[in-house]
Every structure is written in structure tokens, then in C-alpha cells.
Amino acid sequence: MPSAQRLPRRLAGCGIAAIILQILAFTPATAAADRTLTDPVIIRIDNFTFAPQALTVAPGTRVTWVNGDDIPHTVVAQNKLFRSKTLDTDDRFTFTFQAPGEYAYFCSLHPHMTGTVVVKASTD
Amino acid sequence: MQHPDNPSARGTMSRRGVLECMTWAGTGLLWSLGGGVPSAMGLDRALAAEAPPAPFTFLQISDSHVGFNKPANPDALGTLREAVAQIRRLPDKPAFIIHTGDISHLSKDQEFDDADQILREIGLPLFFVPGEHDLLDDGQGRSYLDRYGKGTRGAGWYSFEQQGVHFIGLVNVVDLKAGGLGNLGADQLDWLERDVAGLASSMPIVVFAHIPLWTVYPEWGWGTQDGARVLGCLKRFGSVTVLNGHIHQIIQKVEGNVAFHTARSTAFPQPAPGTAPSPGPMKVPAGELRRVLGITSVRFVRGSEPLAIIDTPLAG
Ligand SMILES: [Cu+2]
């Protein structure tokens, strides 16, 4: 697994519980053992860089980008599946990845900023 | 560098005309572009030098980022106000102002309103091109076009003539491609080709756009991927000056008949290419902020001889 930052457990309140239920509803095949793979994941934007730049998650994972820069950024899928509004400092954008595949994205303001989310059903 | 006797440009140096470009930065620095050959000297020396023939002057202002309030400059509106006051104190009134984009920080109506109110106090005609920060509204640029797009084409490009100089405002911040740089697109380039087709090669050309049209530092996106086509279109002209913003610092170079120049921001400085982890706002000690912000004045003088390159570091 990439070294993505996980949301702290103590933040996992009713909202997270509801999300996990929802995810389970979407992917009933996901066993309890796999549940950690669909834990919400954070991608940080610092110094005009997405970190981790490449991320692998299980279907149904909520991925949240957080902008830590003093300059606004956006998160735009190259296949147009998602497009954030402008994220000013500390603003967040969340997208839940359902279908397996490779999702390349970039910042439409600073297109040299690129990243990838790989959605894979199993972890070998 | 262009040789003064280069016969490839039609007409002599005196017919080609000369561009002089002055840049203030607290203690003052003056750039002179003579027939595409730049020189820089301290403002003190420049003021003491012999006055050139009656010039035609215009001003470039850039990257005002109205709405920015982060540590690098908590009051970007205040420093824009100071820049405007500086312009109003100029002894030679410029003919007009060119703003090379990032008028606002987040394209909010309030930011555009505040910028407009302050810029209008200059009392001179204003010409704009957008920066990427001006196209962040939900309509992805609708706001900008509603305010500044009258009489422009496409995403806001246009040209006009003043005192025998042809000015071209280009937009290279729209439809940027993943992994790429600034982008003009085929429509705009086709228009540019038609726009300059009928012009005499002796006509001086000034091109302005937000992101540098030449490659300054691709690792930070400081360049325009199809910028070379602009230069191709303008190859036959004897005097071409390219004015950009975006990188919040002065970088300039000369290539043949083309002089490239980027202006300072009125809001905050950015690091020199590759000298920091990112191109984000650079925090300098409070007393030094105004030394790295500024405005640019461009002076057009007919009949002057070209100057040799004299690079003198910033005084102070
Ligand atoms: Cu960005």
C-alpha cells in the first residue's frame, strides 16, 4: 500500500460509519477483512505536488484532497469523471472511486501537477 | 543578439524605432531596450543621463492578486493601491496601461470590483489579458469575459494599434493540458497569423500574455507549449517585444529581434527558478517586500541608436 495518510480514527464518527455502510451496500462482496482498504484516504497538496502522487485503493474508497498551499489548486480527472471547484488553502475535495481502473488527474491551474489513483479490487 | 547593420530587417535602425523599458523596484532599476538590445542601469544613473527624444510610454502592471491575504503579503489590495499611486506620480504620463493577468486571486466578484475601482483611479485606458487566477469562477472564465472581454475574440485575445506600434494581447491560461505548460491553441494561433499578415515588417510589435511565451522553467510550468508558433509568426518583424507576468519577478532575454521581459507582481514575489521546493508565494522580511514588487514602464522612442548591453545590479 502507498503511504497515504489515513484519516485519524478519532474523526471517524457517525459520518464515516454511514459511509462504510454505503460502501458495503455498493460492494457486497467486500469482506470485513478488506474493510481497511476502503478506509477514507487523504491526498495532500503541498508545494505544488500531490502526495502520494500515485495511490492504489479498493473500489468504494473515498479519496479526499486537501490543499496545504497558499495558492489555489484544482483536482481534475483527465477522463472528466471528476472536477473539483477551486481549492483555496485548507479546502478539500472528495471523490469516491467505485469502478476499478486507473484515474489520471491534474491541477487545471498548474498542469505540471499530476497524479494517479489506481482502483483495484484485490490486493494479491 | 541582433547586429545593428543586419540587413535582413527592412529599414534602418532609425526607422525601426527603439523600445525602452523601465522597471521600478523600490530603489529603482531601468531597462532600456534599444532595437531589441537591452541594457540595465540604476535609476539614479538613468535619471542623470541625457533625456531621449519625446517618447511614447505605456505601462505594464501584473499579478495584482486582489484577495490574496496570506503571510507573503496580507494586504495585496494595499500594495496595488501603492502601485497606482506610483503611476499617478510619474512625470511622463503613460498613454495606457496593460495588465498581464491575475488581476484577482480567486475570480470573486468582490476581488474584481476592488481591483477595478483602484485601477480606474489611474484615469488611463486599461488593457487586460487573463491569468489563470482570473478564470476560477463557476463559468470558468465567464466572469472575466463579461468584465474585460468586450471587443475580444475567443477566450479574450485581441490586437490594437497605438502610435505606429502593433499590440497583441494573447490568452495562454485556458484549456491547459495535463503535464503541459501554458497553452494558446490552434484557433488563437490561426487568428494571430491572419492578424499580422498585412503588417509591414518595419512595424514594431508588442505581444503580451500572462504566462511567459518562452520556456523559463518547465519544471514549474513556466512556459507556453505552443509559444514557438507565435515567434514563428513574428519572425519577419524587425522589433518584437514580449511582455509577460505570472512568475512575479524580472527575467529577460533577447533572441534575434525579439526581447522577452517578465514583470514583477504588485502582490507578492515568487522564488527564482529552482531555488525553492515550489513556485508558491515567497515570504520576505516585511521591510523588503516593496523592493520585490513593482510596475514596468515601456518607452518607445523613434530615431534612437541601439544601446550596448550594460547589466548593473540593483542598487540598495
Ligand atoms: Cu495548482
GROMACS .gro file of C-alpha atoms and ligand atoms in nm:
model
  441
    1MET     CA    1   0.000   0.000   0.000
    2PRO     CA    2   0.122   0.355  -0.069
    3SER     CA    3   0.200   0.568   0.229
    4ALA     CA    4  -0.124   0.760   0.211
    5GLN     CA    5  -0.232   0.950   0.514
    6ARG     CA    6  -0.530   0.789   0.678
    7LEU     CA    7  -0.796   0.992   0.849
    8PRO     CA    8  -0.737   0.971   1.223
    9ARG     CA    9  -0.963   0.712   1.382
   10ARG     CA   10  -1.099   0.957   1.633
   11LEU     CA   11  -1.251   1.156   1.349
   12ALA     CA   12  -1.447   0.853   1.241
   13GLY     CA   13  -1.786   0.945   1.378
   14CYS     CA   14  -2.135   0.885   1.252
   15GLY     CA   15  -2.048   1.028   0.911
   16ILE     CA   16  -1.775   0.772   0.849
   17ALA     CA   17  -1.988   0.490   0.979
   18ALA     CA   18  -2.261   0.587   0.737
   19ILE     CA   19  -2.012   0.594   0.453
   20ILE     CA   20  -1.882   0.249   0.531
   21LEU     CA   21  -2.235   0.116   0.533
   22GLN     CA   22  -2.289   0.280   0.199
   23ILE     CA   23  -1.971   0.130   0.058
   24LEU     CA   24  -2.070  -0.214   0.181
   25ALA     CA   25  -2.401  -0.168   0.012
   26PHE     CA   26  -2.229  -0.087  -0.317
   27THR     CA   27  -1.978  -0.369  -0.293
   28PRO     CA   28  -2.137  -0.650  -0.101
   29ALA     CA   29  -1.852  -0.883  -0.196
   30THR     CA   30  -1.610  -0.683   0.019
   31ALA     CA   31  -1.546  -0.890   0.328
   32ALA     CA   32  -1.474  -0.747   0.668
   33ALA     CA   33  -1.104  -0.830   0.622
   34ASP     CA   34  -1.087  -0.590   0.329
   35ARG     CA   35  -1.258  -0.308   0.505
   36THR     CA   36  -0.937  -0.121   0.585
   37LEU     CA   37  -0.871  -0.092   0.213
   38THR     CA   38  -1.176   0.124   0.172
   39ASP     CA   39  -1.089   0.350   0.465
   40PRO     CA   40  -1.103   0.711   0.354
   41VAL     CA   41  -0.770   0.828   0.217
   42ILE     CA   42  -0.619   1.175   0.207
   43ILE     CA   43  -0.402   1.312  -0.070
   44ARG     CA   44  -0.216   1.621   0.043
   45ILE     CA   45  -0.137   1.908  -0.192
   46ASP     CA   46   0.178   2.079  -0.070
   47ASN     CA   47   0.443   2.268  -0.265
   48PHE     CA   48   0.252   2.220  -0.590
   49THR     CA   49   0.271   1.841  -0.552
   50PHE     CA   50   0.011   1.570  -0.496
   51ALA     CA   51   0.124   1.330  -0.224
   52PRO     CA   52   0.113   1.043  -0.266
   53GLN     CA   53   0.139   1.107  -0.637
   54ALA     CA   54   0.030   0.751  -0.715
   55LEU     CA   55  -0.228   0.588  -0.492
   56THR     CA   56  -0.388   0.242  -0.506
   57VAL     CA   57  -0.723   0.188  -0.337
   58ALA     CA   58  -1.004  -0.066  -0.331
   59PRO     CA   59  -1.332   0.007  -0.507
   60GLY     CA   60  -1.557   0.221  -0.294
   61THR     CA   61  -1.278   0.424  -0.133
   62ARG     CA   62  -1.341   0.786  -0.054
   63VAL     CA   63  -1.037   0.991  -0.150
   64THR     CA   64  -1.004   1.345  -0.016
   65TRP     CA   65  -0.758   1.603  -0.147
   66VAL     CA   66  -0.654   1.878   0.096
   67ASN     CA   67  -0.478   2.191  -0.029
   68GLY     CA   68  -0.199   2.299   0.207
   69ASP     CA   69  -0.056   2.567  -0.025
   70ASP     CA   70  -0.103   2.944  -0.014
   71ILE     CA   71  -0.212   2.920  -0.377
   72PRO     CA   72  -0.537   2.766  -0.505
   73HIS     CA   73  -0.532   2.437  -0.691
   74THR     CA   74  -0.787   2.210  -0.857
   75VAL     CA   75  -0.824   1.836  -0.897
   76VAL     CA   76  -0.943   1.740  -1.244
   77ALA     CA   77  -0.970   1.389  -1.387
   78GLN     CA   78  -0.823   1.357  -1.733
   79ASN     CA   79  -1.123   1.146  -1.835
   80LYS     CA   80  -1.350   1.422  -1.692
   81LEU     CA   81  -1.501   1.184  -1.432
   82PHE     CA   82  -1.449   1.443  -1.159
   83ARG     CA   83  -1.354   1.807  -1.134
   84SER     CA   84  -1.317   1.995  -0.807
   85LYS     CA   85  -1.404   2.356  -0.758
   86THR     CA   86  -1.110   2.585  -0.690
   87LEU     CA   87  -0.949   2.472  -0.364
   88ASP     CA   88  -0.813   2.760  -0.163
   89THR     CA   89  -0.586   2.700   0.135
   90ASP     CA   90  -0.718   2.413   0.353
   91ASP     CA   91  -1.011   2.347   0.119
   92ARG     CA   92  -1.096   1.984   0.046
   93PHE     CA   93  -1.240   1.785  -0.239
   94THR     CA   94  -1.369   1.429  -0.201
   95PHE     CA   95  -1.445   1.169  -0.463
   96THR     CA   96  -1.549   0.808  -0.408
   97PHE     CA   97  -1.390   0.567  -0.655
   98GLN     CA   98  -1.625   0.281  -0.743
   99ALA     CA   99  -1.509   0.121  -1.065
  100PRO     CA  100  -1.168  -0.044  -1.094
  101GLY     CA  101  -0.932   0.137  -1.328
  102GLU     CA  102  -0.655   0.389  -1.349
  103TYR     CA  103  -0.756   0.750  -1.297
  104ALA     CA  104  -0.507   1.016  -1.403
  105TYR     CA  105  -0.576   1.365  -1.274
  106PHE     CA  106  -0.407   1.706  -1.270
  107CYS     CA  107  -0.443   2.064  -1.149
  108SER     CA  108  -0.606   2.271  -1.423
  109LEU     CA  109  -0.428   2.586  -1.297
  110HIS     CA  110  -0.085   2.426  -1.277
  111PRO     CA  111  -0.099   2.140  -1.525
  112HIS     CA  112   0.251   2.023  -1.441
  113MET     CA  113   0.090   1.894  -1.120
  114THR     CA  114  -0.028   1.541  -1.198
  115GLY     CA  115  -0.129   1.233  -1.001
  116THR     CA  116  -0.291   0.891  -1.041
  117VAL     CA  117  -0.541   0.689  -0.842
  118VAL     CA  118  -0.549   0.317  -0.923
  119VAL     CA  119  -0.865   0.138  -0.817
  120LYS     CA  120  -0.807  -0.237  -0.780
  121ALA     CA  121  -1.047  -0.497  -0.645
  122SER     CA  122  -0.792  -0.722  -0.479
  123THR     CA  123  -0.450  -0.672  -0.327
  124ASP     CA  124  -0.297  -1.005  -0.439
  125MET     CA  125   2.189   3.931  -3.039
  126GLN     CA  126   2.093   4.143  -3.332
  127HIS     CA  127   2.363   4.324  -3.521
  128PRO     CA  128   2.281   4.690  -3.587
  129ASP     CA  129   2.376   4.653  -3.953
  130ASN     CA  130   2.174   4.340  -4.004
  131PRO     CA  131   2.021   4.396  -4.348
  132SER     CA  132   1.756   4.128  -4.302
  133ALA     CA  133   1.527   4.371  -4.125
  134ARG     CA  134   1.374   4.613  -4.370
  135GLY     CA  135   1.464   4.972  -4.296
  136THR     CA  136   1.738   5.123  -4.089
  137MET     CA  137   1.765   5.137  -3.713
  138SER     CA  138   1.618   5.483  -3.707
  139ARG     CA  139   1.311   5.366  -3.893
  140ARG     CA  140   1.273   5.059  -3.683
  141GLY     CA  141   1.244   5.258  -3.364
  142VAL     CA  142   1.357   5.171  -3.020
  143LEU     CA  143   1.180   5.040  -2.714
  144GLU     CA  144   1.290   5.143  -2.372
  145CYS     CA  145   1.162   4.965  -2.074
  146MET     CA  146   1.190   5.090  -1.720
  147THR     CA  147   1.121   4.886  -1.414
  148TRP     CA  148   1.080   5.027  -1.066
  149ALA     CA  149   1.159   4.823  -0.761
  150GLY     CA  150   1.182   5.037  -0.454
  151THR     CA  151   1.533   5.162  -0.514
  152GLY     CA  152   1.486   5.159  -0.888
  153LEU     CA  153   1.615   4.980  -1.193
  154LEU     CA  154   1.584   5.086  -1.551
  155TRP     CA  155   1.578   4.857  -1.851
  156SER     CA  156   1.637   5.003  -2.191
  157LEU     CA  157   1.557   4.803  -2.500
  158GLY     CA  158   1.719   4.962  -2.797
  159GLY     CA  159   1.632   4.790  -3.124
  160GLY     CA  160   1.592   4.473  -2.924
  161VAL     CA  161   1.917   4.521  -2.735
  162PRO     CA  162   1.855   4.568  -2.366
  163SER     CA  163   2.057   4.748  -2.107
  164ALA     CA  164   2.000   4.799  -1.740
  165MET     CA  165   2.131   5.064  -1.510
  166GLY     CA  166   2.049   5.205  -1.171
  167LEU     CA  167   1.762   5.451  -1.174
  168ASP     CA  168   1.986   5.726  -1.036
  169ARG     CA  169   2.217   5.700  -1.333
  170ALA     CA  170   1.924   5.678  -1.570
  171LEU     CA  171   1.773   5.999  -1.440
  172ALA     CA  172   2.109   6.173  -1.474
  173ALA     CA  173   2.152   6.054  -1.833
  174GLU     CA  174   2.056   6.271  -2.127
  175ALA     CA  175   1.686   6.274  -2.194
  176PRO     CA  176   1.590   6.073  -2.506
  177PRO     CA  177   1.364   6.222  -2.775
  178ALA     CA  178   0.999   6.272  -2.684
  179PRO     CA  179   0.880   5.923  -2.608
  180PHE     CA  180   0.558   5.734  -2.622
  181THR     CA  181   0.522   5.548  -2.297
  182PHE     CA  182   0.289   5.278  -2.179
  183LEU     CA  183   0.283   5.088  -1.857
  184GLN     CA  184   0.267   4.721  -1.766
  185ILE     CA  185   0.120   4.609  -1.437
  186SER     CA  186   0.081   4.244  -1.344
  187ASP     CA  187  -0.028   3.984  -1.093
  188SER     CA  188  -0.217   4.208  -0.854
  189HIS     CA  189  -0.389   3.900  -0.698
  190VAL     CA  190  -0.654   4.113  -0.529
  191GLY     CA  191  -0.798   3.899  -0.249
  192PHE     CA  192  -0.465   3.740  -0.157
  193ASN     CA  193  -0.409   3.779   0.219
  194LYS     CA  194  -0.154   3.510   0.310
  195PRO     CA  195   0.172   3.578   0.501
  196ALA     CA  196   0.369   3.667   0.187
  197ASN     CA  197   0.153   3.983   0.169
  198PRO     CA  198  -0.150   4.017   0.395
  199ASP     CA  199  -0.263   4.328   0.201
  200ALA     CA  200  -0.239   4.274  -0.174
  201LEU     CA  201  -0.504   4.540  -0.225
  202GLY     CA  202  -0.288   4.790  -0.037
  203THR     CA  203   0.020   4.726  -0.249
  204LEU     CA  204  -0.189   4.758  -0.567
  205ARG     CA  205  -0.304   5.094  -0.432
  206GLU     CA  206   0.062   5.190  -0.380
  207ALA     CA  207   0.147   5.086  -0.736
  208VAL     CA  208  -0.136   5.302  -0.866
  209ALA     CA  209  -0.018   5.598  -0.659
  210GLN     CA  210   0.330   5.545  -0.804
  211ILE     CA  211   0.189   5.551  -1.158
  212ARG     CA  212  -0.004   5.869  -1.086
  213ARG     CA  213   0.315   6.040  -0.969
  214LEU     CA  214   0.503   5.967  -1.293
  215PRO     CA  215   0.616   6.290  -1.457
  216ASP     CA  216   0.556   6.148  -1.807
  217LYS     CA  217   0.202   6.027  -1.830
  218PRO     CA  218   0.186   5.689  -1.999
  219ALA     CA  219  -0.059   5.655  -2.287
  220PHE     CA  220  -0.230   5.349  -2.137
  221ILE     CA  221  -0.189   5.053  -1.901
  222ILE     CA  222  -0.153   4.687  -1.987
  223HIS     CA  223  -0.242   4.440  -1.712
  224THR     CA  224  -0.088   4.100  -1.783
  225GLY     CA  225  -0.327   3.898  -1.570
  226ASP     CA  226  -0.401   3.757  -1.227
  227ILE     CA  227  -0.599   4.069  -1.155
  228SER     CA  228  -0.781   3.873  -0.885
  229HIS     CA  229  -0.673   3.584  -0.667
  230LEU     CA  230  -0.989   3.371  -0.683
  231SER     CA  231  -1.203   3.540  -0.954
  232LYS     CA  232  -1.453   3.658  -0.694
  233ASP     CA  233  -1.679   3.948  -0.793
  234GLN     CA  234  -1.562   4.147  -0.492
  235GLU     CA  235  -1.198   4.099  -0.594
  236PHE     CA  236  -1.262   4.216  -0.950
  237ASP     CA  237  -1.469   4.509  -0.817
  238ASP     CA  238  -1.193   4.616  -0.578
  239ALA     CA  239  -0.926   4.588  -0.849
  240ASP     CA  240  -1.138   4.784  -1.098
  241GLN     CA  241  -1.207   5.061  -0.853
  242ILE     CA  242  -0.838   5.111  -0.778
  243LEU     CA  243  -0.712   5.072  -1.135
  244ARG     CA  244  -0.973   5.315  -1.264
  245GLU     CA  245  -0.820   5.585  -1.040
  246ILE     CA  246  -0.523   5.593  -1.276
  247GLY     CA  247  -0.752   5.763  -1.525
  248LEU     CA  248  -0.593   5.594  -1.828
  249PRO     CA  249  -0.717   5.335  -2.077
  250LEU     CA  250  -0.665   4.982  -1.947
  251PHE     CA  251  -0.598   4.668  -2.149
  252PHE     CA  252  -0.615   4.324  -1.990
  253VAL     CA  253  -0.532   3.963  -2.056
  254PRO     CA  254  -0.639   3.699  -1.804
  255GLY     CA  255  -0.419   3.497  -1.573
  256GLU     CA  256  -0.526   3.153  -1.452
  257HIS     CA  257  -0.649   3.312  -1.129
  258ASP     CA  258  -0.899   3.520  -1.328
  259LEU     CA  259  -1.083   3.218  -1.468
  260LEU     CA  260  -1.179   3.041  -1.144
  261ASP     CA  261  -1.548   3.132  -1.139
  262ASP     CA  262  -1.803   2.855  -1.187
  263GLY     CA  263  -1.834   2.959  -1.551
  264GLN     CA  264  -1.459   2.901  -1.596
  265GLY     CA  265  -1.390   3.248  -1.727
  266ARG     CA  266  -1.741   3.380  -1.794
  267SER     CA  267  -1.691   3.647  -1.525
  268TYR     CA  268  -1.366   3.765  -1.679
  269LEU     CA  269  -1.514   3.785  -2.029
  270ASP     CA  270  -1.821   3.971  -1.904
  271ARG     CA  271  -1.598   4.233  -1.747
  272TYR     CA  272  -1.297   4.256  -1.976
  273GLY     CA  273  -1.386   4.066  -2.291
  274LYS     CA  274  -1.568   4.337  -2.487
  275GLY     CA  275  -1.424   4.355  -2.837
  276THR     CA  276  -1.204   4.049  -2.789
  277ARG     CA  277  -1.214   3.709  -2.956
  278GLY     CA  278  -1.219   3.358  -2.818
  279ALA     CA  279  -1.104   3.347  -2.457
  280GLY     CA  280  -1.018   3.718  -2.467
  281TRP     CA  281  -0.743   3.777  -2.723
  282TYR     CA  282  -0.720   4.090  -2.942
  283SER     CA  283  -0.489   4.339  -3.105
  284PHE     CA  284  -0.477   4.714  -3.146
  285GLU     CA  285  -0.250   4.983  -3.283
  286GLN     CA  286  -0.112   5.285  -3.099
  287GLN     CA  287   0.129   5.540  -3.247
  288GLY     CA  288   0.255   5.304  -3.511
  289VAL     CA  289   0.309   5.010  -3.275
  290HIS     CA  290   0.103   4.692  -3.313
  291PHE     CA  291  -0.006   4.544  -2.977
  292ILE     CA  292  -0.124   4.185  -2.943
  293GLY     CA  293  -0.288   4.052  -2.624
  294LEU     CA  294  -0.286   3.671  -2.607
  295VAL     CA  295  -0.452   3.424  -2.368
  296ASN     CA  296  -0.241   3.123  -2.267
  297VAL     CA  297  -0.420   3.014  -1.949
  298VAL     CA  298  -0.721   2.831  -2.096
  299ASP     CA  299  -0.767   2.460  -2.160
  300LEU     CA  300  -0.433   2.365  -2.008
  301LYS     CA  301  -0.333   2.003  -2.071
  302ALA     CA  302  -0.219   1.763  -1.800
  303GLY     CA  303   0.158   1.764  -1.773
  304GLY     CA  304   0.183   2.064  -2.002
  305LEU     CA  305   0.261   2.435  -1.990
  306GLY     CA  306   0.068   2.745  -2.089
  307ASN     CA  307  -0.145   2.689  -2.398
  308LEU     CA  308  -0.266   2.917  -2.679
  309GLY     CA  309  -0.444   2.667  -2.902
  310ALA     CA  310  -0.488   2.641  -3.277
  311ASP     CA  311  -0.776   2.891  -3.303
  312GLN     CA  312  -0.578   3.170  -3.141
  313LEU     CA  313  -0.263   3.095  -3.339
  314ASP     CA  314  -0.458   3.092  -3.666
  315TRP     CA  315  -0.607   3.426  -3.572
  316LEU     CA  316  -0.262   3.564  -3.490
  317GLU     CA  317  -0.130   3.458  -3.829
  318ARG     CA  318  -0.413   3.646  -4.001
  319ASP     CA  319  -0.380   3.942  -3.765
  320VAL     CA  320  -0.020   4.019  -3.859
  321ALA     CA  321  -0.038   3.908  -4.224
  322GLY     CA  322  -0.094   4.258  -4.364
  323LEU     CA  323   0.155   4.444  -4.146
  324ALA     CA  324   0.480   4.592  -4.275
  325SER     CA  325   0.785   4.417  -4.131
  326SER     CA  326   0.912   4.751  -4.008
  327MET     CA  327   0.619   4.789  -3.770
  328PRO     CA  328   0.723   4.737  -3.407
  329ILE     CA  329   0.528   4.458  -3.237
  330VAL     CA  330   0.447   4.426  -2.869
  331VAL     CA  331   0.298   4.091  -2.760
  332PHE     CA  332   0.164   4.046  -2.409
  333ALA     CA  333   0.023   3.743  -2.227
  334HIS     CA  334   0.015   3.612  -1.872
  335ILE     CA  335   0.243   3.307  -1.872
  336PRO     CA  336   0.583   3.359  -2.035
  337LEU     CA  337   0.565   3.275  -2.405
  338TRP     CA  338   0.914   3.129  -2.394
  339THR     CA  339   1.028   2.846  -2.170
  340VAL     CA  340   1.162   2.989  -1.846
  341TYR     CA  341   1.138   2.680  -1.624
  342PRO     CA  342   0.919   2.390  -1.737
  343GLU     CA  343   0.950   2.208  -1.403
  344TRP     CA  344   0.731   2.482  -1.259
  345GLY     CA  345   0.516   2.519  -1.568
  346TRP     CA  346   0.681   2.850  -1.661
  347GLY     CA  347   0.644   2.845  -2.034
  348THR     CA  348   0.393   2.809  -2.318
  349GLN     CA  349   0.389   2.484  -2.507
  350ASP     CA  350   0.288   2.637  -2.841
  351GLY     CA  351   0.463   2.971  -2.780
  352ALA     CA  352   0.719   2.897  -3.051
  353ARG     CA  353   0.446   2.933  -3.311
  354VAL     CA  354   0.391   3.293  -3.200
  355LEU     CA  355   0.757   3.366  -3.254
  356GLY     CA  356   0.739   3.193  -3.592
  357CYS     CA  357   0.456   3.427  -3.695
  358LEU     CA  358   0.663   3.729  -3.589
  359LYS     CA  359   0.999   3.627  -3.731
  360ARG     CA  360   0.998   3.878  -4.014
  361PHE     CA  361   0.943   4.180  -3.792
  362GLY     CA  362   1.238   4.398  -3.703
  363SER     CA  363   1.134   4.473  -3.347
  364VAL     CA  364   0.931   4.238  -3.128
  365THR     CA  365   0.884   4.285  -2.755
  366VAL     CA  366   0.719   4.012  -2.548
  367LEU     CA  367   0.578   4.114  -2.209
  368ASN     CA  368   0.460   3.856  -1.957
  369GLY     CA  369   0.376   3.819  -1.588
  370HIS     CA  370   0.296   3.504  -1.389
  371ILE     CA  371   0.640   3.443  -1.238
  372HIS     CA  372   0.640   3.752  -1.013
  373GLN     CA  373   0.998   3.852  -1.089
  374ILE     CA  374   1.200   4.010  -1.367
  375ILE     CA  375   1.354   3.772  -1.614
  376GLN     CA  376   1.455   3.889  -1.956
  377LYS     CA  377   1.642   3.773  -2.258
  378VAL     CA  378   1.699   3.875  -2.616
  379GLU     CA  379   1.690   3.642  -2.913
  380GLY     CA  380   1.746   3.798  -3.253
  381ASN     CA  381   1.492   4.076  -3.294
  382VAL     CA  382   1.283   3.957  -3.001
  383ALA     CA  383   1.316   4.094  -2.648
  384PHE     CA  384   1.141   3.896  -2.374
  385HIS     CA  385   1.058   4.051  -2.042
  386THR     CA  386   0.857   3.946  -1.737
  387ALA     CA  387   0.722   4.198  -1.487
  388ARG     CA  388   0.712   4.196  -1.112
  389SER     CA  389   0.388   4.141  -0.929
  390THR     CA  390   0.221   4.411  -0.723
  391ALA     CA  391   0.122   4.146  -0.465
  392PHE     CA  392   0.399   3.902  -0.369
  393PRO     CA  393   0.730   3.771  -0.503
  394GLN     CA  394   0.800   3.418  -0.619
  395PRO     CA  395   1.134   3.237  -0.594
  396ALA     CA  396   1.388   3.229  -0.874
  397PRO     CA  397   1.353   2.914  -1.088
  398GLY     CA  398   1.452   2.603  -0.897
  399THR     CA  399   1.562   2.783  -0.581
  400ALA     CA  400   1.269   2.664  -0.367
  401PRO     CA  401   1.057   2.348  -0.331
  402SER     CA  402   0.775   2.518  -0.523
  403PRO     CA  403   0.692   2.837  -0.712
  404GLY     CA  404   0.450   2.946  -0.438
  405PRO     CA  405   0.446   3.291  -0.273
  406MET     CA  406   0.783   3.379  -0.122
  407LYS     CA  407   0.786   3.540   0.219
  408VAL     CA  408   1.048   3.811   0.256
  409PRO     CA  409   1.113   4.031   0.562
  410ALA     CA  410   0.839   4.293   0.583
  411GLY     CA  411   1.078   4.580   0.512
  412GLU     CA  412   1.188   4.416   0.189
  413LEU     CA  413   0.853   4.332   0.033
  414ARG     CA  414   0.829   4.657  -0.162
  415ARG     CA  415   1.170   4.604  -0.310
  416VAL     CA  416   1.049   4.295  -0.490
  417LEU     CA  417   0.717   4.431  -0.609
  418GLY     CA  418   0.680   4.682  -0.886
  419ILE     CA  419   0.549   4.814  -1.212
  420THR     CA  420   0.703   4.830  -1.556
  421SER     CA  421   0.709   5.125  -1.787
  422VAL     CA  422   0.783   5.077  -2.155
  423ARG     CA  423   0.905   5.368  -2.358
  424PHE     CA  424   0.902   5.382  -2.732
  425VAL     CA  425   1.148   5.619  -2.894
  426ARG     CA  426   1.191   5.662  -3.265
  427GLY     CA  427   1.527   5.752  -3.406
  428SER     CA  428   1.749   5.642  -3.118
  429GLU     CA  429   2.055   5.431  -3.177
  430PRO     CA  430   2.070   5.088  -3.018
  431LEU     CA  431   2.245   5.060  -2.685
  432ALA     CA  432   2.504   4.810  -2.581
  433ILE     CA  433   2.419   4.569  -2.302
  434ILE     CA  434   2.506   4.720  -1.964
  435ASP     CA  435   2.399   4.498  -1.675
  436THR     CA  436   2.420   4.671  -1.341
  437PRO     CA  437   2.292   4.502  -1.026
  438LEU     CA  438   2.003   4.656  -0.834
  439ALA     CA  439   2.121   4.939  -0.617
  440GLY     CA  440   2.041   4.905  -0.246
  441CU      CU  441  -0.232   2.402  -0.891
   0.00000   0.00000   0.00000
